[in-house]
Tab-separated table of C-alpha atoms and ligand atoms in Angstrom:
chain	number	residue	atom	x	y	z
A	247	UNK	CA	11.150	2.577	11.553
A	248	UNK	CA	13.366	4.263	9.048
A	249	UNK	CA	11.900	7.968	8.938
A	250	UNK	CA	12.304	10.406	5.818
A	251	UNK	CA	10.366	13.320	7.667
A	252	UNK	CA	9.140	13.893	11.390
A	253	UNK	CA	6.583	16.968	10.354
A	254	UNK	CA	4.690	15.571	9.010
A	255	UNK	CA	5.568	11.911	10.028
A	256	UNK	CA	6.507	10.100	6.667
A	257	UNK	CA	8.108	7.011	7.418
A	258	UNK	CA	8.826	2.880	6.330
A	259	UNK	CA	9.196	-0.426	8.211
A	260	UNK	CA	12.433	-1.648	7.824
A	261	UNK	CA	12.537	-4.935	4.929
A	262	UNK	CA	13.251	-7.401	7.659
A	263	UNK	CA	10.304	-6.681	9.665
A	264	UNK	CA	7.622	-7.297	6.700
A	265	UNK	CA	7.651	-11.078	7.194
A	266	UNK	CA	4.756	-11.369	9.384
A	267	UNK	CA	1.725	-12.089	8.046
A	268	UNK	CA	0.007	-8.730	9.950
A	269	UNK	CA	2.377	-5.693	10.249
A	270	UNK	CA	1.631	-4.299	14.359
A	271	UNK	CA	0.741	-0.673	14.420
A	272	UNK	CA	3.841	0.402	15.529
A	273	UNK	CA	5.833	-0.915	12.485
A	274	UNK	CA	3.146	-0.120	10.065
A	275	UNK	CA	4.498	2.510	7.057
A	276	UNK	CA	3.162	6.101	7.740
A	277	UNK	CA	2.840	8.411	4.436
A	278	UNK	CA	1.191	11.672	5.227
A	279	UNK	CA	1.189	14.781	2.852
A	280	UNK	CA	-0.216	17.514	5.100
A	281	UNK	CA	-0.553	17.850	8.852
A	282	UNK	CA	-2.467	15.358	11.001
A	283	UNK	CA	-5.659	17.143	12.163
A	284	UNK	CA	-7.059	17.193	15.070
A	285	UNK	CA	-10.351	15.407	15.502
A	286	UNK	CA	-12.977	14.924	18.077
A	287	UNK	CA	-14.387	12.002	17.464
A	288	UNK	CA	-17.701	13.003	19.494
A	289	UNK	CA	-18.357	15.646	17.210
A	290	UNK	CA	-17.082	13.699	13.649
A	291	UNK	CA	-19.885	13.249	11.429
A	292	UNK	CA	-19.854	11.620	7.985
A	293	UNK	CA	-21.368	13.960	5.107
A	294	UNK	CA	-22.377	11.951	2.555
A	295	UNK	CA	-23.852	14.781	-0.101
A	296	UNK	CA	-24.604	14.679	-4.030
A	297	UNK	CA	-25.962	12.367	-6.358
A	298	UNK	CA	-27.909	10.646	-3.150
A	299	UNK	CA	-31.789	10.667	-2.042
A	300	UNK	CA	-30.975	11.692	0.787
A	301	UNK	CA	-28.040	13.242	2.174
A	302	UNK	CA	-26.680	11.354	5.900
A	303	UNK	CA	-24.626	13.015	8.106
A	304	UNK	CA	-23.370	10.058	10.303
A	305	UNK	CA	-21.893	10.137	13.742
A	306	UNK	CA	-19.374	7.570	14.823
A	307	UNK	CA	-21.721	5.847	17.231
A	308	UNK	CA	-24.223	5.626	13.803
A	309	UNK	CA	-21.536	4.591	11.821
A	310	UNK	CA	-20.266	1.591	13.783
A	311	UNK	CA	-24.063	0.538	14.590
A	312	UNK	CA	-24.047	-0.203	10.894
A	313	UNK	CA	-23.149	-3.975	9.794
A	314	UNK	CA	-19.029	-4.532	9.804
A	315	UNK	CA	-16.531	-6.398	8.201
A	316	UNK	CA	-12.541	-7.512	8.904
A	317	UNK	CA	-10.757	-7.795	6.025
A	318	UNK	CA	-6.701	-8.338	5.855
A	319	UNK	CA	-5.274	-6.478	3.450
A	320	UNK	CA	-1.972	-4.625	2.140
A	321	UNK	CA	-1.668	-1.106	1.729
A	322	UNK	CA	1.561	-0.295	-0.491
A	323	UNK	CA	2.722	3.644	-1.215
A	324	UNK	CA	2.752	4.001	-5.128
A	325	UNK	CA	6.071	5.353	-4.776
A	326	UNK	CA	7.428	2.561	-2.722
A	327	UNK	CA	11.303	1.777	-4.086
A	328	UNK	CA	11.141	5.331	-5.611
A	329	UNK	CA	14.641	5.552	-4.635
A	330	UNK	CA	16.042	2.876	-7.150
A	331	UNK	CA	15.220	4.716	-10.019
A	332	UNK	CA	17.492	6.138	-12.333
A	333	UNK	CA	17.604	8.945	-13.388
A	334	UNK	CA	16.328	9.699	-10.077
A	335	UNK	CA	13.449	11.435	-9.246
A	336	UNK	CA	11.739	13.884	-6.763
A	337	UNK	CA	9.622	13.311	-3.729
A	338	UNK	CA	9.748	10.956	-0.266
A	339	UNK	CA	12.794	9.129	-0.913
A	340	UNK	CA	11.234	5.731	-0.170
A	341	UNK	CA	12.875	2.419	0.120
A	342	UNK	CA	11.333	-0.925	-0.306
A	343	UNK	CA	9.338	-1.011	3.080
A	344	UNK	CA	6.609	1.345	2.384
A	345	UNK	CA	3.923	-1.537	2.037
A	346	UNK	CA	2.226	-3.163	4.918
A	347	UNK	CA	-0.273	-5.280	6.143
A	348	UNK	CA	-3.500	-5.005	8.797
A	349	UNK	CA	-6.781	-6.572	9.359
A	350	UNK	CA	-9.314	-3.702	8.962
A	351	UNK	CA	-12.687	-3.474	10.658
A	352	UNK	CA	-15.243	-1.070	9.026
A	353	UNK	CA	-18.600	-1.226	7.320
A	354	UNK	CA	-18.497	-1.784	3.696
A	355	UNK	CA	-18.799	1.117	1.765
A	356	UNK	CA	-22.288	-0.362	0.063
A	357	UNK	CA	-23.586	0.010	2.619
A	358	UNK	CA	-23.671	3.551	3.722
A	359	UNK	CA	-24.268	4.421	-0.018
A	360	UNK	CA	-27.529	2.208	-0.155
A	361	UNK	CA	-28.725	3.812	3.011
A	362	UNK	CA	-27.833	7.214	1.126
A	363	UNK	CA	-29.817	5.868	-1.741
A	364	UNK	CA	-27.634	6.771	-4.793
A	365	UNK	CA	-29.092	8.190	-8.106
A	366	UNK	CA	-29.150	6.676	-11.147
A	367	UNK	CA	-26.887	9.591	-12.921
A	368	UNK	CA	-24.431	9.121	-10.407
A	369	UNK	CA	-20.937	7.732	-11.749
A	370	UNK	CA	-18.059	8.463	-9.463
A	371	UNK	CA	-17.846	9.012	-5.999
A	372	UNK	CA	-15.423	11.283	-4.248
A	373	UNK	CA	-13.752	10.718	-0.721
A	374	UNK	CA	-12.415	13.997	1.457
A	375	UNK	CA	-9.794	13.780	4.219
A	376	UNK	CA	-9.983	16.596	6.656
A	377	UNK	CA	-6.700	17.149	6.098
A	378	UNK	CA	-5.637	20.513	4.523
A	379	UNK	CA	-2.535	22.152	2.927
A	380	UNK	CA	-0.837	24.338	-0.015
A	381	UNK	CA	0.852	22.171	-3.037
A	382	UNK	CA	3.606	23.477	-5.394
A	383	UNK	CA	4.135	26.951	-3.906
A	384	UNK	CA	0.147	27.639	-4.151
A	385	UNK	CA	-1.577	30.471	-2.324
A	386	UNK	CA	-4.752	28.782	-1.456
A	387	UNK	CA	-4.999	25.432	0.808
A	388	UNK	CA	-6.761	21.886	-0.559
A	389	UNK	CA	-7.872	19.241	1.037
A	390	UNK	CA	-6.230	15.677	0.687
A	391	UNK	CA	-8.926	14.433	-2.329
A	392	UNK	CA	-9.724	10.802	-4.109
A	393	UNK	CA	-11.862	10.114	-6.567
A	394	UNK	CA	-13.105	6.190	-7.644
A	395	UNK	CA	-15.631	5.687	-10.176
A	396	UNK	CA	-18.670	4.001	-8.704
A	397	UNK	CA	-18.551	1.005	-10.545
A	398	UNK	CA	-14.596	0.560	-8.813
A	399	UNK	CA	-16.485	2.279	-5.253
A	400	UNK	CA	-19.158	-0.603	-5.340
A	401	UNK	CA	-17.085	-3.794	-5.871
A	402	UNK	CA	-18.099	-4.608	-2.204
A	403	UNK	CA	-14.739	-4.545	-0.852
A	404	UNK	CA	-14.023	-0.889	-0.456
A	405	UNK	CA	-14.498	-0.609	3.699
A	406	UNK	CA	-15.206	2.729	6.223
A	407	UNK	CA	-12.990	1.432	8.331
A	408	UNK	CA	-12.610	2.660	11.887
A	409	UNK	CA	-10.591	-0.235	13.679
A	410	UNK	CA	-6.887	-1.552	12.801
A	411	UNK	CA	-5.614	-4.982	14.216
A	412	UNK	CA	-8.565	-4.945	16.875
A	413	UNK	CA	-8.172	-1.329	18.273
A	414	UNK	CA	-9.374	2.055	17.203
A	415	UNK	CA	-7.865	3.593	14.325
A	416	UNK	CA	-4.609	5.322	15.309
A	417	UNK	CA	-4.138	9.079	14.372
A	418	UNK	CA	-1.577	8.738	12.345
A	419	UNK	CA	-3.730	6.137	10.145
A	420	UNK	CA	-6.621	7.948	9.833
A	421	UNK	CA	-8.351	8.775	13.132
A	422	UNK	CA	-11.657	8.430	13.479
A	423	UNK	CA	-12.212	6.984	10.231
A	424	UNK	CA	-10.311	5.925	6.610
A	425	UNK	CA	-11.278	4.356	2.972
A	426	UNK	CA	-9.651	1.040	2.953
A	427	UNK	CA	-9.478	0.382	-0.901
A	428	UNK	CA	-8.303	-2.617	-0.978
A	429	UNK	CA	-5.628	-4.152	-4.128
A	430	UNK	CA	-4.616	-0.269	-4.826
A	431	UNK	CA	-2.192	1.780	-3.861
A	432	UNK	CA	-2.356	3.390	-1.029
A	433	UNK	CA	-3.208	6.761	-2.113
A	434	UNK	CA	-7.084	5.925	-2.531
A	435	UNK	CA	-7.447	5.018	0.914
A	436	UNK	CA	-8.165	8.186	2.300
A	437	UNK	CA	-7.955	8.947	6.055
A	438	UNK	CA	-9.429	11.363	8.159
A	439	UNK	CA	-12.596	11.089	6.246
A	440	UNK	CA	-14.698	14.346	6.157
A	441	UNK	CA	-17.405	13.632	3.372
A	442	UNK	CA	-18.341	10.949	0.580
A	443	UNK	CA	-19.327	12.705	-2.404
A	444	UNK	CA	-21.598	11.187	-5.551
A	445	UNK	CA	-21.050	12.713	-8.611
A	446	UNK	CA	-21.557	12.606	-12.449
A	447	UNK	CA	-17.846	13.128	-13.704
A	448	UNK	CA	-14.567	11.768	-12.980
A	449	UNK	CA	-12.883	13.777	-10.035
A	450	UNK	CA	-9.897	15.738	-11.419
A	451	UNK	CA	-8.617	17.587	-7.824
A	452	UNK	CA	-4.806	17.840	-7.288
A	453	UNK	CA	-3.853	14.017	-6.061
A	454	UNK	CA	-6.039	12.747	-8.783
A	455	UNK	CA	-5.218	14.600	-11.958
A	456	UNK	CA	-1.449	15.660	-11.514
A	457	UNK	CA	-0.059	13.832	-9.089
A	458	UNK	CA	-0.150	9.638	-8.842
A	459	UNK	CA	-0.449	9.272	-12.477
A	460	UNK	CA	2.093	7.774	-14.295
A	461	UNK	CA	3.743	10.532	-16.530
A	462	UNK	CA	6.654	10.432	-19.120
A	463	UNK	CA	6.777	12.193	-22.789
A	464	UNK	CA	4.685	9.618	-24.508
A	465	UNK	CA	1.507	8.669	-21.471
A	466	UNK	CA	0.158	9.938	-18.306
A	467	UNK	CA	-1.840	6.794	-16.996
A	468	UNK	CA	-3.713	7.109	-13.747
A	469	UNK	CA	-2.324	5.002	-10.737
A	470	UNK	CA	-4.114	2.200	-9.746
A	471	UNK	CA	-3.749	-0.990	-8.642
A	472	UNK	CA	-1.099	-2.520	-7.179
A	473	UNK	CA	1.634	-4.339	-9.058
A	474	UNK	CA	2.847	-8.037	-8.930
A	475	UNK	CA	5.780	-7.708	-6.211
A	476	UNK	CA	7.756	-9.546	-4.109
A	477	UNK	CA	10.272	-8.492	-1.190
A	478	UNK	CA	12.885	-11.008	0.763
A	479	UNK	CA	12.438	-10.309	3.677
A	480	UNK	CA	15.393	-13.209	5.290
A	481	UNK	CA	18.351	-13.089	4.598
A	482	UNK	CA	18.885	-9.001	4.756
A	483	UNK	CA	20.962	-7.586	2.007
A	484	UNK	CA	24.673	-7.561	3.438
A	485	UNK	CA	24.187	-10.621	5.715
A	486	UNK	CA	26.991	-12.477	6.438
A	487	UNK	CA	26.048	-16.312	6.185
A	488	UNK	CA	27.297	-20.059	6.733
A	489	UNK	CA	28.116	-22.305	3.677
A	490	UNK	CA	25.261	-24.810	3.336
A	491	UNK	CA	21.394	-24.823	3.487
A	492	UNK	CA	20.132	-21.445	4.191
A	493	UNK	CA	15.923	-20.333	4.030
A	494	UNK	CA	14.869	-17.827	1.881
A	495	UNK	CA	11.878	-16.350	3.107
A	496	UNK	CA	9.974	-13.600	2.058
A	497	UNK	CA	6.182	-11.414	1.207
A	498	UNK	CA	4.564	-11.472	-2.367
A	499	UNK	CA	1.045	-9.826	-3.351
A	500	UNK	CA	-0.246	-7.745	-6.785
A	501	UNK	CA	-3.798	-5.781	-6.612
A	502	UNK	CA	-4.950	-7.529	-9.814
A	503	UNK	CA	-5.217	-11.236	-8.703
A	504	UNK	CA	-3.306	-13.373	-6.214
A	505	UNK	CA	0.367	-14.429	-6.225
A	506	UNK	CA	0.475	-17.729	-8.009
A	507	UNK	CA	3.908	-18.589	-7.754
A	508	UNK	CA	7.555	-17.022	-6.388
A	509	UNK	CA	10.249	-18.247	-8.079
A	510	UNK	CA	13.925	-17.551	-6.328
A	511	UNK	CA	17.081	-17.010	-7.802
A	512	UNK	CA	20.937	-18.056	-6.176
A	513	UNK	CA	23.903	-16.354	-8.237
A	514	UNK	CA	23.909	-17.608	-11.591
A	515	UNK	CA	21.437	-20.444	-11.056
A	516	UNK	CA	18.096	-19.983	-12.636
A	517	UNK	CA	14.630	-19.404	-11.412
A	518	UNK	CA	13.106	-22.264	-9.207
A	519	UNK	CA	9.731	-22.195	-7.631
A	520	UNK	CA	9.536	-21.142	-3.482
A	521	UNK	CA	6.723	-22.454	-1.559
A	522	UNK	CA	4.047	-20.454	-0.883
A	523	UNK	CA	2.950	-20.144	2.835
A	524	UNK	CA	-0.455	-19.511	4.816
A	525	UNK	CA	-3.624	-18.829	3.423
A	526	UNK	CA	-4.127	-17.289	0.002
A	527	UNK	CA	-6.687	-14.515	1.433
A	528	UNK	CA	-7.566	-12.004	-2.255
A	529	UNK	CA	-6.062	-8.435	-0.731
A	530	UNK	CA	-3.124	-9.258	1.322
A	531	UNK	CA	0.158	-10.059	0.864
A	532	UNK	CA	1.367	-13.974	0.238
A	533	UNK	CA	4.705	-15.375	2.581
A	534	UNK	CA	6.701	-17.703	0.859
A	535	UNK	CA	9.878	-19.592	1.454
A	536	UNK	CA	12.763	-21.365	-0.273
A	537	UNK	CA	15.504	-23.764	1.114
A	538	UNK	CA	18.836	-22.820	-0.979
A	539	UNK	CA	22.202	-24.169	-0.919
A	540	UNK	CA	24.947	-21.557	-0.669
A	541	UNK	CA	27.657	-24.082	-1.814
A	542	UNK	CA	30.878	-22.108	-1.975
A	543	UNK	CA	32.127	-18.585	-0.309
A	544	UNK	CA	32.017	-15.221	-1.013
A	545	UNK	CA	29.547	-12.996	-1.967
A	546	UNK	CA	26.398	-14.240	-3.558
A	547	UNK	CA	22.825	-12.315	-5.351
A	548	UNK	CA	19.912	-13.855	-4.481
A	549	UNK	CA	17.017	-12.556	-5.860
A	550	UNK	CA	13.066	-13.144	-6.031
A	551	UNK	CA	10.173	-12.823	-8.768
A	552	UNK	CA	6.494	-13.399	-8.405
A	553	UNK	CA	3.751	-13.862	-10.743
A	554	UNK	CA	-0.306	-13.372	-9.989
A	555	UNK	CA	-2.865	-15.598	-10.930
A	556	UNK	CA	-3.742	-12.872	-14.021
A	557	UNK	CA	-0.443	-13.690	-15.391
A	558	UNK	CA	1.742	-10.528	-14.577
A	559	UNK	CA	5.129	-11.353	-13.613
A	560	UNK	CA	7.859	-8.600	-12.406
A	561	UNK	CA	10.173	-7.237	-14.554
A	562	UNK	CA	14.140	-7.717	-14.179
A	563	UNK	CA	14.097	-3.610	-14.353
A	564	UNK	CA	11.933	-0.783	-12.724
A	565	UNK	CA	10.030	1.189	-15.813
A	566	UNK	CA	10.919	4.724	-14.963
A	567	UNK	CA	7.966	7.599	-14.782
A	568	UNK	CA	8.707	11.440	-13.568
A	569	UNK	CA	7.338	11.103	-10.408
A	570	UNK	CA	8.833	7.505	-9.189
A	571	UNK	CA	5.584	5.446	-9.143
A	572	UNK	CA	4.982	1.849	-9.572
A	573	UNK	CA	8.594	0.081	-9.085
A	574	UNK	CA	8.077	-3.476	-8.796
A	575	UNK	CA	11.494	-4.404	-10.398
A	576	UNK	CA	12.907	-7.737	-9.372
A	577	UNK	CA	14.152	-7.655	-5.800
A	578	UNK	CA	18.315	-8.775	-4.953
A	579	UNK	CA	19.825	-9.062	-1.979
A	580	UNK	CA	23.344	-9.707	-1.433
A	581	UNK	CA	25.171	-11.904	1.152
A	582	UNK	CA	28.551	-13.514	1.690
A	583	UNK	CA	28.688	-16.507	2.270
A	584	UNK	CA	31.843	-17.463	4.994
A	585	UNK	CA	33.232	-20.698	6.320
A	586	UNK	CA	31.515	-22.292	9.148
A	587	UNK	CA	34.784	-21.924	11.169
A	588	UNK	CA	35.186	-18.411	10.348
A	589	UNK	CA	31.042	-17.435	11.962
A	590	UNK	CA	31.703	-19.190	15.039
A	591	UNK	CA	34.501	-16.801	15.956
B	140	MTE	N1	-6.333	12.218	4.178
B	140	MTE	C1	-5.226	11.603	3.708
B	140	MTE	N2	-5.350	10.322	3.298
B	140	MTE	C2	-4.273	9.668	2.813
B	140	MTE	C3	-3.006	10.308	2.692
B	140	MTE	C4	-2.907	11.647	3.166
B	140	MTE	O1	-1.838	12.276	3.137
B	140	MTE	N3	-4.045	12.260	3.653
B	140	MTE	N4	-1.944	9.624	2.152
B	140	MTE	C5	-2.298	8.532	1.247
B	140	MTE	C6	-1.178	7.722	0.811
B	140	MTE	S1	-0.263	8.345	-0.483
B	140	MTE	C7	-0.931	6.484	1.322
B	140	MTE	S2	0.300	5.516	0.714
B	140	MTE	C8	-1.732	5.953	2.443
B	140	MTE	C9	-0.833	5.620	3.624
B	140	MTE	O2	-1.575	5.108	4.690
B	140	MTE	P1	-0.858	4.878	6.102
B	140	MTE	O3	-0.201	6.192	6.494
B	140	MTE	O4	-1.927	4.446	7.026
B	140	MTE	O5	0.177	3.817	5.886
B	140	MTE	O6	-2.724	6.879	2.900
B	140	MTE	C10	-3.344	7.616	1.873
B	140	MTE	N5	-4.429	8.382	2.434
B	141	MO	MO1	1.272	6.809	-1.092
């Protein structure tokens, strides 16, 4: 893993590990903004409290009694490739692996809220992380905060999920229990969860309202889904490679629809379609390859674009915002291509 910070643990899987189709635990992107608290999970219960009929406070033994569900899907940090923009900007310096992939086991969200029995004048729903810390020099501490409306909460596929990849949620993901949100950026799937909330406004707490929005002089747009992006994840940027037919392989996925197509690029060649590979499953990411043809030496840009089935493609160039959110520019790698002779030595 590459790390940016040990306390607490922020840290990415490297690009050529992302081609599996399920990330294992131990190379699965870790973004935490406060310390990891300490939990024991015999004495964790769920508040759910508000807008309901009747307010639950849930033990894990209730909770996991309750129907479940597996779902695969991709969790990617909104500032993943933060570090490509220019000017550049504050915050974890990440690269281009902060994204990943698990199957998560929880009961759907739905479901706890129908048992909570949710009033009609209810209209957003607020998750809590029992997490705690100061932000921007503050005296007083807050507690890691996401809001959703309810209409976004109920789409069925939010999951209280307490199981990653078959085994009990690790710490560092979210220990005893997280939001899995799945299609947005990370930052809504909150872990360590504390207490569901119903409520009749939009939530406007620190991680909502300041931070994760998109923010320049002219908007300040709320971060959302994820966008249309694609990563190679074979042939690594600086690879040194033979002359003839090389595979391009690689990971695609957007939070708005599924990846139609990937279309590759070799030097100055235009864009030709890669194949798409394995199931198309609605919240995870896509692998796709492409045979290519490195005809002559030296060095060589290969580069990779993908489009969802709503039509957004990736643009050539990141669109910059103050706090480095969002980049889903085109991804390049380089490589040089060498003589067979010259590799076998
Ligand atoms: N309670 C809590 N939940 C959180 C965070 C956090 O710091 N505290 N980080 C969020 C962000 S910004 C991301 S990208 C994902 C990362 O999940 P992971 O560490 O399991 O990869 O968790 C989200 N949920
Ligand atoms: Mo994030």
């Amino acid at each position: 893993m590459l790390i940016h910070r040990t306390d607490p643990l922020n840290c990415e899987t490297p690009v050529a590990d992302l081609g599996e189709s399920v990330t294992p635990i131990a190379h699965f992107y870790v973004r935490n903004h406060f310390q990891v608290p300490a939990i024991d999970a015999g004495a964790w219960k769920l508040d759910v409290a508000g807008l309901v009929g009747r307010r639950l406070a849930l033990s894990l033994r209730e909770l996991i009694r309750l129907p479940s569900e597996t779902r695969t899907v991709t969790l990617e940090c909104a500032g993943n490739g933060r570090r490509y923009l220019s000017p550049a900007v504050g915050g974890e310096p990440w690269g281009r692996g902060a994204v990943s992939t698990a199957e998560w086991t929880g009961v759907p969200l739905a479901v706890v809220l129908d048992l909570a029995g949710v009033l009609p004048m209810a209209t957003d729903v607020v998750f809590r992380g029992a997490d705690r810390g100061t932000v921007d020099g503050g005296a007083s501490e807050i507690s890691f905060e996401r809001g959703l409306s309810l209409e976004a909460a109920l789409d069925g596929a939010v999951l209280l999920s307490y199981a990653m990849n078959g085994e009990a949620l690790p710490v560092q993901h979210g220990f005893p229990v997280r939001v899995i949100v799945p299609g947005w950026y990370g930052v809504a799937s909150v872990k360590w969860l504390s207490a569901i909330e119903l409520t009749d406004h939009p939530f406007a707490g620190y991680y909502q309202a300041t931070k994760y929005r998109y923010e320049s002089d002219e908007t300040s747009e709320p971060v959302t889904l994820q966008r249309v992006k694609s990563l190679i994840t074979e042939p690594v940027d600086g690879a040194e490679l033979p002359r003839g037919e090389t595979i391009i392989r690689g990971i695609a996925w957007s939070g708005a629809a599924p990846i139609a197509r990937v279309e590759v690029s070799i030097g100055r060649d235009g864009w030709r379609d890669a194949c798409l590979v394995g199931e198309r499953r609605r919240h995870s990411w896509q692998r796709w390859e492409a045979i290519a043809d490195l005809g002559r030496t030296g060095n060589i840009e290969i580069r990779a674009r993908a489009t969802d089935l709503a039509g957004h493609t990736q643009p050539e160039a990141a669109s910059w915002n103050r706090y480095g959110y969002g980049n889903n520019a085109v991804h390049a790698v380089s490589v040089s291509v060498v003589g067979a002779k010259t590799l076998r030595i």
